[in-house]
PDB file of N, CA, C and O in Angstrom:
ATOM      1  N   GLN A   1      95.869  87.930  47.664  1.00 90.00           N
ATOM      2  CA  GLN A   1      95.995  86.481  47.253  1.00 90.00           C
ATOM      3  C   GLN A   1      96.967  85.982  48.789  1.00 90.00           C
ATOM      4  O   GLN A   1      96.995  86.841  49.038  1.00 90.00           O
ATOM      5  N   LEU A   2      96.208  84.955  48.931  1.00 94.00           N
ATOM      6  CA  LEU A   2      96.682  84.046  50.498  1.00 94.00           C
ATOM      7  C   LEU A   2      98.000  84.200  50.491  1.00 94.00           C
ATOM      8  O   LEU A   2      98.588  84.596  51.326  1.00 94.00           O
ATOM      9  N   SER A   3      98.745  83.978  49.419  1.00 95.00           N
ATOM     10  CA  SER A   3     100.675  83.908  49.432  1.00 95.00           C
ATOM     11  C   SER A   3     101.375  85.142  49.564  1.00 95.00           C
ATOM     12  O   SER A   3     102.071  85.028  50.683  1.00 95.00           O
ATOM     13  N   LYS A   4     100.622  86.079  49.127  1.00 95.00           N
ATOM     14  CA  LYS A   4     101.650  87.657  49.479  1.00 95.00           C
ATOM     15  C   LYS A   4     100.637  87.318  51.352  1.00 95.00           C
ATOM     16  O   LYS A   4     101.736  88.241  51.705  1.00 95.00           O
ATOM     17  N   ALA A   5      99.824  86.947  51.711  1.00 95.00           N
ATOM     18  CA  ALA A   5      99.178  87.389  53.362  1.00 95.00           C
ATOM     19  C   ALA A   5     100.402  86.897  54.222  1.00 95.00           C
ATOM     20  O   ALA A   5     100.452  87.020  54.649  1.00 95.00           O
ATOM     21  N   ALA A   6     100.554  85.045  53.365  1.00 95.00           N
ATOM     22  CA  ALA A   6     101.950  84.570  54.135  1.00 95.00           C
ATOM     23  C   ALA A   6     103.111  85.003  54.490  1.00 95.00           C
ATOM     24  O   ALA A   6     103.339  84.665  55.529  1.00 95.00           O
ATOM     25  N   ASP A   7     103.293  85.428  53.221  1.00 94.00           N
ATOM     26  CA  ASP A   7     104.781  86.348  53.693  1.00 94.00           C
ATOM     27  C   ASP A   7     105.289  87.338  54.622  1.00 94.00           C
ATOM     28  O   ASP A   7     105.388  87.296  55.011  1.00 94.00           O
ATOM     29  N   ILE A   8     103.762  88.101  54.278  1.00 95.00           N
ATOM     30  CA  ILE A   8     103.628  89.057  55.643  1.00 95.00           C
ATOM     31  C   ILE A   8     103.850  88.633  56.316  1.00 95.00           C
ATOM     32  O   ILE A   8     104.719  88.608  57.780  1.00 95.00           O
ATOM     33  N   TRP A   9     103.233  87.726  57.285  1.00 93.00           N
ATOM     34  CA  TRP A   9     102.665  86.533  58.423  1.00 93.00           C
ATOM     35  C   TRP A   9     103.805  85.827  59.089  1.00 93.00           C
ATOM     36  O   TRP A   9     104.068  86.120  60.115  1.00 93.00           O
ATOM     37  N   ILE A  10     104.700  85.385  58.210  1.00 93.00           N
ATOM     38  CA  ILE A  10     105.817  84.743  58.494  1.00 93.00           C
ATOM     39  C   ILE A  10     106.593  86.026  58.540  1.00 93.00           C
ATOM     40  O   ILE A  10     107.796  85.774  59.694  1.00 93.00           O
ATOM     41  N   ASP A  11     107.023  86.826  57.816  1.00 93.00           N
ATOM     42  CA  ASP A  11     107.983  87.587  57.969  1.00 93.00           C
ATOM     43  C   ASP A  11     107.950  88.641  59.113  1.00 93.00           C
ATOM     44  O   ASP A  11     108.766  88.791  60.044  1.00 93.00           O
ATOM     45  N   TYR A  12     106.421  88.732  60.036  1.00 93.00           N
ATOM     46  CA  TYR A  12     106.267  89.529  60.783  1.00 93.00           C
ATOM     47  C   TYR A  12     106.571  88.601  61.919  1.00 93.00           C
ATOM     48  O   TYR A  12     107.354  89.131  63.031  1.00 93.00           O
ATOM     49  N   HIS A  13     106.766  87.286  62.452  1.00 92.00           N
ATOM     50  CA  HIS A  13     107.124  86.290  63.190  1.00 92.00           C
ATOM     51  C   HIS A  13     108.464  86.229  63.326  1.00 92.00           C
ATOM     52  O   HIS A  13     108.499  85.652  64.122  1.00 92.00           O
ATOM     53  N   LYS A  14     108.982  85.919  62.444  1.00 91.00           N
ATOM     54  CA  LYS A  14     110.497  85.717  61.694  1.00 91.00           C
ATOM     55  C   LYS A  14     110.860  87.213  62.800  1.00 91.00           C
ATOM     56  O   LYS A  14     112.342  87.016  63.719  1.00 91.00           O
ATOM     57  N   ASN A  15     110.747  88.289  62.757  1.00 93.00           N
ATOM     58  CA  ASN A  15     110.999  89.438  63.007  1.00 93.00           C
ATOM     59  C   ASN A  15     111.044  89.839  64.355  1.00 93.00           C
ATOM     60  O   ASN A  15     111.470  90.268  65.208  1.00 93.00           O
ATOM     61  N   HIS A  16     109.278  88.922  64.887  1.00 93.00           N
ATOM     62  CA  HIS A  16     109.088  89.007  66.633  1.00 93.00           C
ATOM     63  C   HIS A  16     109.039  88.151  67.407  1.00 93.00           C
ATOM     64  O   HIS A  16     108.519  88.437  68.261  1.00 93.00           O
ATOM     65  N   SER A  17     108.979  87.225  66.487  1.00 90.00           N
ATOM     66  CA  SER A  17     108.673  85.955  67.586  1.00 90.00           C
ATOM     67  C   SER A  17     110.435  84.950  67.903  1.00 90.00           C
ATOM     68  O   SER A  17     111.300  85.835  67.017  1.00 90.00           O
ATOM     69  N   LYS A  18     110.445  84.346  68.727  1.00 89.00           N
ATOM     70  CA  LYS A  18     111.692  83.135  68.170  1.00 89.00           C
ATOM     71  C   LYS A  18     111.932  82.788  67.066  1.00 89.00           C
ATOM     72  O   LYS A  18     110.432  81.853  65.999  1.00 89.00           O
ATOM     73  N   LYS A  19     112.853  82.335  66.514  1.00 84.00           N
ATOM     74  CA  LYS A  19     113.595  81.763  65.371  1.00 84.00           C
ATOM     75  C   LYS A  19     112.478  80.275  65.444  1.00 84.00           C
ATOM     76  O   LYS A  19     111.742  80.503  64.107  1.00 84.00           O
ATOM     77  N   LYS A  20     112.295  79.665  66.021  1.00 88.00           N
ATOM     78  CA  LYS A  20     111.505  78.834  66.424  1.00 88.00           C
ATOM     79  C   LYS A  20     109.935  78.743  65.817  1.00 88.00           C
ATOM     80  O   LYS A  20     109.628  77.683  64.905  1.00 88.00           O
ATOM     81  N   HIS A  21     109.468  79.294  66.150  1.00 88.00           N
ATOM     82  CA  HIS A  21     108.574  79.692  65.818  1.00 88.00           C
ATOM     83  C   HIS A  21     107.750  79.920  64.376  1.00 88.00           C
ATOM     84  O   HIS A  21     106.751  79.046  63.993  1.00 88.00           O
ATOM     85  N   ALA A  22     108.877  80.830  63.911  1.00 85.00           N
ATOM     86  CA  ALA A  22     108.445  80.950  62.625  1.00 85.00           C
ATOM     87  C   ALA A  22     108.834  79.894  61.705  1.00 85.00           C
ATOM     88  O   ALA A  22     107.915  79.862  60.490  1.00 85.00           O
ATOM     89  N   THR A  23     108.988  78.993  62.070  1.00 87.00           N
ATOM     90  CA  THR A  23     109.810  77.739  61.231  1.00 87.00           C
ATOM     91  C   THR A  23     108.479  77.188  61.580  1.00 87.00           C
ATOM     92  O   THR A  23     108.422  76.397  60.609  1.00 87.00           O
ATOM     93  N   ILE A  24     108.630  76.650  63.007  1.00 89.00           N
ATOM     94  CA  ILE A  24     107.065  75.854  63.119  1.00 89.00           C
ATOM     95  C   ILE A  24     105.948  76.260  62.480  1.00 89.00           C
ATOM     96  O   ILE A  24     105.088  75.860  61.117  1.00 89.00           O
ATOM     97  N   LEU A  25     105.852  77.314  62.267  1.00 90.00           N
ATOM     98  CA  LEU A  25     104.442  78.160  61.092  1.00 90.00           C
ATOM     99  C   LEU A  25     104.498  77.793  59.617  1.00 90.00           C
ATOM    100  O   LEU A  25     103.389  77.618  59.553  1.00 90.00           O
ATOM    101  N   SER A  26     105.914  77.321  59.206  1.00 89.00           N
ATOM    102  CA  SER A  26     106.400  77.407  58.182  1.00 89.00           C
ATOM    103  C   SER A  26     105.563  75.708  57.721  1.00 89.00           C
ATOM    104  O   SER A  26     105.467  75.636  56.130  1.00 89.00           O
ATOM    105  N   ILE A  27     105.367  75.354  58.561  1.00 91.00           N
ATOM    106  CA  ILE A  27     105.304  73.603  58.232  1.00 91.00           C
ATOM    107  C   ILE A  27     103.885  73.847  57.380  1.00 91.00           C
ATOM    108  O   ILE A  27     103.599  73.061  56.896  1.00 91.00           O
ATOM    109  N   VAL A  28     102.988  74.331  58.223  1.00 94.00           N
ATOM    110  CA  VAL A  28     101.787  74.659  57.668  1.00 94.00           C
ATOM    111  C   VAL A  28     101.728  75.204  56.839  1.00 94.00           C
ATOM    112  O   VAL A  28     100.591  75.103  55.969  1.00 94.00           O
ATOM    113  N   ILE A  29     101.911  76.568  56.316  1.00 95.00           N
ATOM    114  CA  ILE A  29     101.875  77.537  56.111  1.00 95.00           C
ATOM    115  C   ILE A  29     102.345  77.694  54.405  1.00 95.00           C
ATOM    116  O   ILE A  29     101.420  78.138  53.472  1.00 95.00           O
ATOM    117  N   GLU A  30     103.169  77.090  54.803  1.00 94.00           N
ATOM    118  CA  GLU A  30     104.204  76.665  52.783  1.00 94.00           C
ATOM    119  C   GLU A  30     103.521  75.591  52.057  1.00 94.00           C
ATOM    120  O   GLU A  30     103.264  75.969  51.200  1.00 94.00           O
ATOM    121  N   PRO A  31     102.918  74.271  53.051  1.00 96.00           N
ATOM    122  CA  PRO A  31     102.116  73.479  51.835  1.00 96.00           C
ATOM    123  C   PRO A  31     100.446  74.359  51.697  1.00 96.00           C
ATOM    124  O   PRO A  31     100.577  73.943  50.602  1.00 96.00           O
ATOM    125  N   PHE A  32     100.342  75.052  52.608  1.00 97.00           N
ATOM    126  CA  PHE A  32      98.895  75.601  52.014  1.00 97.00           C
ATOM    127  C   PHE A  32      98.749  76.534  51.194  1.00 97.00           C
ATOM    128  O   PHE A  32      97.861  77.055  50.608  1.00 97.00           O
ATOM    129  N   CYS A  33     100.062  77.350  51.214  1.00 95.00           N
ATOM    130  CA  CYS A  33      99.964  78.389  50.091  1.00 95.00           C
ATOM    131  C   CYS A  33     100.478  77.697  48.614  1.00 95.00           C
ATOM    132  O   CYS A  33     100.502  78.066  47.832  1.00 95.00           O
ATOM    133  N   ARG A  34     101.061  76.447  48.986  1.00 95.00           N
ATOM    134  CA  ARG A  34     101.049  75.517  47.514  1.00 95.00           C
ATOM    135  C   ARG A  34     100.360  75.455  46.514  1.00 95.00           C
ATOM    136  O   ARG A  34      99.755  75.424  45.721  1.00 95.00           O
ATOM    137  N   GLU A  35      99.180  74.965  47.655  1.00 96.00           N
ATOM    138  CA  GLU A  35      97.606  74.540  47.385  1.00 96.00           C
ATOM    139  C   GLU A  35      96.718  75.963  47.109  1.00 96.00           C
ATOM    140  O   GLU A  35      95.916  75.625  45.817  1.00 96.00           O
ATOM    141  N   PHE A  36      96.860  77.053  47.614  1.00 97.00           N
ATOM    142  CA  PHE A  36      95.523  77.639  47.799  1.00 97.00           C
ATOM    143  C   PHE A  36      96.570  79.084  47.450  1.00 97.00           C
ATOM    144  O   PHE A  36      95.576  80.105  47.490  1.00 97.00           O
ATOM    145  N   GLY A  37      97.800  79.386  47.424  1.00 95.00           N
ATOM    146  CA  GLY A  37      98.513  80.446  47.286  1.00 95.00           C
ATOM    147  C   GLY A  37      97.858  81.538  46.302  1.00 95.00           C
ATOM    148  O   GLY A  37      97.847  82.492  47.030  1.00 95.00           O
ATOM    149  N   GLU A  38      97.322  81.018  45.647  1.00 96.00           N
ATOM    150  CA  GLU A  38      97.152  81.971  44.259  1.00 96.00           C
ATOM    151  C   GLU A  38      95.360  82.757  44.569  1.00 96.00           C
ATOM    152  O   GLU A  38      94.643  83.138  44.169  1.00 96.00           O
ATOM    153  N   ARG A  39      94.621  82.510  45.146  1.00 96.00           N
ATOM    154  CA  ARG A  39      93.301  82.493  45.857  1.00 96.00           C
ATOM    155  C   ARG A  39      93.176  83.583  46.740  1.00 96.00           C
ATOM    156  O   ARG A  39      94.102  83.518  47.325  1.00 96.00           O
ATOM    157  N   THR A  40      91.926  84.153  47.170  1.00 94.00           N
ATOM    158  CA  THR A  40      91.379  84.640  47.849  1.00 94.00           C
ATOM    159  C   THR A  40      91.104  84.320  49.152  1.00 94.00           C
ATOM    160  O   THR A  40      90.246  83.085  48.766  1.00 94.00           O
ATOM    161  N   ILE A  41      91.016  84.903  50.382  1.00 92.00           N
ATOM    162  CA  ILE A  41      89.699  83.937  51.374  1.00 92.00           C
ATOM    163  C   ILE A  41      89.297  83.549  51.221  1.00 92.00           C
ATOM    164  O   ILE A  41      88.869  82.393  51.820  1.00 92.00           O
ATOM    165  N   ASP A  42      88.040  84.372  49.920  1.00 93.00           N
ATOM    166  CA  ASP A  42      86.458  83.819  49.664  1.00 93.00           C
ATOM    167  C   ASP A  42      86.638  82.545  49.115  1.00 93.00           C
ATOM    168  O   ASP A  42      85.342  82.064  48.873  1.00 93.00           O
ATOM    169  N   GLN A  43      86.963  82.137  48.612  1.00 96.00           N
ATOM    170  CA  GLN A  43      87.628  81.273  47.761  1.00 96.00           C
ATOM    171  C   GLN A  43      88.130  80.175  48.123  1.00 96.00           C
ATOM    172  O   GLN A  43      88.157  79.022  47.368  1.00 96.00           O
ATOM    173  N   VAL A  44      88.578  80.192  49.318  1.00 96.00           N
ATOM    174  CA  VAL A  44      88.780  78.864  50.103  1.00 96.00           C
ATOM    175  C   VAL A  44      87.353  77.994  50.647  1.00 96.00           C
ATOM    176  O   VAL A  44      86.793  79.084  51.587  1.00 96.00           O
ATOM    177  N   THR A  45      87.197  77.144  50.616  1.00 96.00           N
ATOM    178  CA  THR A  45      85.759  76.356  51.040  1.00 96.00           C
ATOM    179  C   THR A  45      86.606  75.408  52.782  1.00 96.00           C
ATOM    180  O   THR A  45      87.590  75.149  52.552  1.00 96.00           O
ATOM    181  N   PRO A  46      85.579  75.478  53.450  1.00 95.00           N
ATOM    182  CA  PRO A  46      85.425  75.009  54.624  1.00 95.00           C
ATOM    183  C   PRO A  46      85.744  73.348  54.579  1.00 95.00           C
ATOM    184  O   PRO A  46      87.287  72.671  55.243  1.00 95.00           O
ATOM    185  N   ASP A  47      85.302  73.116  53.425  1.00 97.00           N
ATOM    186  CA  ASP A  47      85.956  71.434  53.267  1.00 97.00           C
ATOM    187  C   ASP A  47      87.304  71.164  52.569  1.00 97.00           C
ATOM    188  O   ASP A  47      87.786  70.002  53.055  1.00 97.00           O
ATOM    189  N   GLU A  48      87.713  71.852  51.736  1.00 97.00           N
ATOM    190  CA  GLU A  48      88.824  71.963  51.246  1.00 97.00           C
ATOM    191  C   GLU A  48      90.068  72.110  52.590  1.00 97.00           C
ATOM    192  O   GLU A  48      90.607  71.754  52.373  1.00 97.00           O
ATOM    193  N   ILE A  49      89.759  73.191  53.370  1.00 96.00           N
ATOM    194  CA  ILE A  49      90.184  73.271  54.721  1.00 96.00           C
ATOM    195  C   ILE A  49      90.601  72.307  55.736  1.00 96.00           C
ATOM    196  O   ILE A  49      91.807  71.342  55.762  1.00 96.00           O
ATOM    197  N   LEU A  50      89.618  71.273  55.479  1.00 96.00           N
ATOM    198  CA  LEU A  50      89.413  70.421  56.357  1.00 96.00           C
ATOM    199  C   LEU A  50      90.388  69.102  56.008  1.00 96.00           C
ATOM    200  O   LEU A  50      91.302  68.942  56.836  1.00 96.00           O
ATOM    201  N   SER A  51      90.203  69.052  54.621  1.00 97.00           N
ATOM    202  CA  SER A  51      90.396  67.913  53.380  1.00 97.00           C
ATOM    203  C   SER A  51      92.220  68.120  53.982  1.00 97.00           C
ATOM    204  O   SER A  51      93.040  67.359  53.940  1.00 97.00           O
ATOM    205  N   PHE A  52      92.402  69.490  53.621  1.00 97.00           N
ATOM    206  CA  PHE A  52      94.051  69.889  53.825  1.00 97.00           C
ATOM    207  C   PHE A  52      94.856  69.662  55.355  1.00 97.00           C
ATOM    208  O   PHE A  52      95.542  69.255  55.294  1.00 97.00           O
ATOM    209  N   LEU A  53      93.798  70.186  56.451  1.00 96.00           N
ATOM    210  CA  LEU A  53      94.754  69.785  58.006  1.00 96.00           C
ATOM    211  C   LEU A  53      93.933  68.154  57.300  1.00 96.00           C
ATOM    212  O   LEU A  53      96.046  67.100  58.439  1.00 96.00           O
ATOM    213  N   ASN A  54      93.549  67.444  57.064  1.00 96.00           N
ATOM    214  CA  ASN A  54      93.434  65.935  57.694  1.00 96.00           C
ATOM    215  C   ASN A  54      94.996  65.276  56.808  1.00 96.00           C
ATOM    216  O   ASN A  54      95.468  64.480  57.017  1.00 96.00           O
ATOM    217  N   ARG A  55      94.916  65.756  55.493  1.00 96.00           N
ATOM    218  CA  ARG A  55      96.273  65.354  54.956  1.00 96.00           C
ATOM    219  C   ARG A  55      97.767  65.278  55.945  1.00 96.00           C
ATOM    220  O   ARG A  55      98.440  65.055  55.595  1.00 96.00           O
ATOM    221  N   ILE A  56      97.779  67.170  56.023  1.00 95.00           N
ATOM    222  CA  ILE A  56      98.755  67.246  56.731  1.00 95.00           C
ATOM    223  C   ILE A  56      98.977  66.907  57.827  1.00 95.00           C
ATOM    224  O   ILE A  56     100.556  66.414  58.329  1.00 95.00           O
ATOM    225  N   THR A  57      97.996  66.306  58.674  1.00 96.00           N
ATOM    226  CA  THR A  57      98.528  65.491  60.463  1.00 96.00           C
ATOM    227  C   THR A  57      97.821  64.423  60.187  1.00 96.00           C
ATOM    228  O   THR A  57      97.580  63.662  61.291  1.00 96.00           O
ATOM    229  N   ASP A  58      97.877  63.606  58.691  1.00 96.00           N
ATOM    230  CA  ASP A  58      97.757  62.365  59.093  1.00 96.00           C
ATOM    231  C   ASP A  58      98.823  61.736  59.905  1.00 96.00           C
ATOM    232  O   ASP A  58      99.873  61.457  59.599  1.00 96.00           O
ATOM    233  N   GLY A  59      98.306  60.723  60.537  1.00 96.00           N
ATOM    234  CA  GLY A  59      99.538  59.907  61.155  1.00 96.00           C
ATOM    235  C   GLY A  59      99.797  60.582  62.603  1.00 96.00           C
ATOM    236  O   GLY A  59     100.653  60.243  63.097  1.00 96.00           O
ATOM    237  N   ASN A  60      99.827  61.871  62.435  1.00 95.00           N
ATOM    238  CA  ASN A  60     100.038  62.562  63.666  1.00 95.00           C
ATOM    239  C   ASN A  60      99.469  62.738  65.188  1.00 95.00           C
ATOM    240  O   ASN A  60      97.852  62.014  64.970  1.00 95.00           O
ATOM    241  N   ASN A  61      99.717  62.823  66.337  1.00 96.00           N
ATOM    242  CA  ASN A  61      98.855  62.711  67.286  1.00 96.00           C
ATOM    243  C   ASN A  61      98.021  64.017  67.832  1.00 96.00           C
ATOM    244  O   ASN A  61      98.341  64.999  67.062  1.00 96.00           O
ATOM    245  N   PRO A  62      97.113  63.780  68.428  1.00 96.00           N
ATOM    246  CA  PRO A  62      95.859  64.838  68.367  1.00 96.00           C
ATOM    247  C   PRO A  62      96.271  66.250  68.884  1.00 96.00           C
ATOM    248  O   PRO A  62      95.665  67.060  68.752  1.00 96.00           O
ATOM    249  N   CYS A  63      97.282  66.276  69.761  1.00 96.00           N
ATOM    250  CA  CYS A  63      97.779  67.249  70.080  1.00 96.00           C
ATOM    251  C   CYS A  63      98.364  68.096  68.764  1.00 96.00           C
ATOM    252  O   CYS A  63      98.376  69.482  68.503  1.00 96.00           O
ATOM    253  N   THR A  64      99.106  67.619  68.138  1.00 94.00           N
ATOM    254  CA  THR A  64      99.470  68.254  66.534  1.00 94.00           C
ATOM    255  C   THR A  64      98.749  68.362  65.845  1.00 94.00           C
ATOM    256  O   THR A  64      98.626  69.681  65.200  1.00 94.00           O
ATOM    257  N   LYS A  65      97.949  67.382  66.054  1.00 95.00           N
ATOM    258  CA  LYS A  65      96.425  68.387  65.040  1.00 95.00           C
ATOM    259  C   LYS A  65      95.813  69.352  65.462  1.00 95.00           C
ATOM    260  O   LYS A  65      95.679  70.159  64.718  1.00 95.00           O
ATOM    261  N   ARG A  66      96.131  69.657  66.551  1.00 96.00           N
ATOM    262  CA  ARG A  66      95.058  70.842  67.429  1.00 96.00           C
ATOM    263  C   ARG A  66      95.962  71.961  67.111  1.00 96.00           C
ATOM    264  O   ARG A  66      95.562  73.475  66.897  1.00 96.00           O
ATOM    265  N   VAL A  67      97.080  71.385  67.043  1.00 95.00           N
ATOM    266  CA  VAL A  67      98.438  72.749  67.229  1.00 95.00           C
ATOM    267  C   VAL A  67      98.244  72.987  65.616  1.00 95.00           C
ATOM    268  O   VAL A  67      98.763  74.774  65.309  1.00 95.00           O
ATOM    269  N   ARG A  68      98.590  72.747  64.705  1.00 95.00           N
ATOM    270  CA  ARG A  68      98.345  72.762  63.099  1.00 95.00           C
ATOM    271  C   ARG A  68      96.690  73.569  63.204  1.00 95.00           C
ATOM    272  O   ARG A  68      96.921  74.904  62.153  1.00 95.00           O
ATOM    273  N   TYR A  69      95.988  73.468  63.370  1.00 96.00           N
ATOM    274  CA  TYR A  69      94.576  73.602  63.018  1.00 96.00           C
ATOM    275  C   TYR A  69      94.541  75.104  63.618  1.00 96.00           C
ATOM    276  O   TYR A  69      94.291  76.144  63.090  1.00 96.00           O
ATOM    277  N   SER A  70      95.082  75.027  64.858  1.00 95.00           N
ATOM    278  CA  SER A  70      95.098  76.208  65.751  1.00 95.00           C
ATOM    279  C   SER A  70      96.354  77.710  64.770  1.00 95.00           C
ATOM    280  O   SER A  70      95.852  78.807  64.631  1.00 95.00           O
ATOM    281  N   GLN A  71      97.428  76.855  64.288  1.00 94.00           N
ATOM    282  CA  GLN A  71      98.257  77.884  63.973  1.00 94.00           C
ATOM    283  C   GLN A  71      97.310  78.295  62.115  1.00 94.00           C
ATOM    284  O   GLN A  71      97.894  79.688  61.938  1.00 94.00           O
ATOM    285  N   LEU A  72      96.339  77.586  61.481  1.00 95.00           N
ATOM    286  CA  LEU A  72      96.074  78.080  60.310  1.00 95.00           C
ATOM    287  C   LEU A  72      94.561  78.903  60.481  1.00 95.00           C
ATOM    288  O   LEU A  72      94.327  80.205  59.606  1.00 95.00           O
ATOM    289  N   SER A  73      94.375  79.058  62.238  1.00 95.00           N
ATOM    290  CA  SER A  73      93.071  79.729  62.385  1.00 95.00           C
ATOM    291  C   SER A  73      93.197  80.973  62.796  1.00 95.00           C
ATOM    292  O   SER A  73      93.369  81.749  62.439  1.00 95.00           O
ATOM    293  N   CYS A  74      94.795  80.656  63.550  1.00 94.00           N
ATOM    294  CA  CYS A  74      95.992  82.149  63.522  1.00 94.00           C
ATOM    295  C   CYS A  74      95.756  82.957  62.349  1.00 94.00           C
ATOM    296  O   CYS A  74      95.422  84.059  62.281  1.00 94.00           O
ATOM    297  N   PHE A  75      96.273  82.179  61.405  1.00 95.00           N
ATOM    298  CA  PHE A  75      96.446  83.098  59.961  1.00 95.00           C
ATOM    299  C   PHE A  75      95.279  83.600  59.337  1.00 95.00           C
ATOM    300  O   PHE A  75      95.650  84.330  58.882  1.00 95.00           O
ATOM    301  N   PHE A  76      94.387  82.684  59.237  1.00 94.00           N
ATOM    302  CA  PHE A  76      93.271  83.619  59.066  1.00 94.00           C
ATOM    303  C   PHE A  76      92.277  84.939  59.554  1.00 94.00           C
ATOM    304  O   PHE A  76      91.891  85.467  58.657  1.00 94.00           O
ATOM    305  N   ASN A  77      92.681  84.666  60.527  1.00 94.00           N
ATOM    306  CA  ASN A  77      92.663  85.822  61.392  1.00 94.00           C
ATOM    307  C   ASN A  77      93.194  86.938  61.272  1.00 94.00           C
ATOM    308  O   ASN A  77      92.790  88.127  60.708  1.00 94.00           O
ATOM    309  N   PHE A  78      94.959  86.430  61.035  1.00 93.00           N
ATOM    310  CA  PHE A  78      95.189  87.525  60.658  1.00 93.00           C
ATOM    311  C   PHE A  78      95.002  88.272  59.164  1.00 93.00           C
ATOM    312  O   PHE A  78      94.955  89.662  59.007  1.00 93.00           O
ATOM    313  N   VAL A  79      94.679  87.364  58.236  1.00 93.00           N
ATOM    314  CA  VAL A  79      93.966  87.710  56.778  1.00 93.00           C
ATOM    315  C   VAL A  79      92.595  88.537  56.738  1.00 93.00           C
ATOM    316  O   VAL A  79      92.679  89.626  56.262  1.00 93.00           O
ATOM    317  N   ARG A  80      92.012  87.857  57.857  1.00 89.00           N
ATOM    318  CA  ARG A  80      90.873  88.694  58.223  1.00 89.00           C
ATOM    319  C   ARG A  80      90.657  90.029  58.013  1.00 89.00           C
ATOM    320  O   ARG A  80      90.027  91.370  57.860  1.00 89.00           O
ATOM    321  N   ASN A  81      92.208  90.148  59.231  1.00 85.00           N
ATOM    322  CA  ASN A  81      91.905  91.771  60.066  1.00 85.00           C
ATOM    323  C   ASN A  81      92.789  92.569  58.991  1.00 85.00           C
ATOM    324  O   ASN A  81      92.605  93.742  58.494  1.00 85.00           O
TER     325      ASN A  81
END
C-alpha cells in the first residue's frame, strides 16, 4: 500500500534530512495518501496523478508546481525500488 510506503519515506526524511524538508514533503504526500493510500503503485493511473497534481498546485507559480511534481516523482522512485 502506498500509505505504508509514504510513512517509511517520511520517517526516513525526518531522521536524515532537515526538519523543514520532511514538513515540506508532507504537503504533497499527505493529501496523496488520503486519496490513493489504500492502493498499490500499479493501481494509480498517470491521469489520476496529473489530476491530483493539478488540484494541489492550482494557483501556485510554475516553480512550486515543478517542486511538487519532483517530490511526488521521488516518492514513486522510492516505492519502485
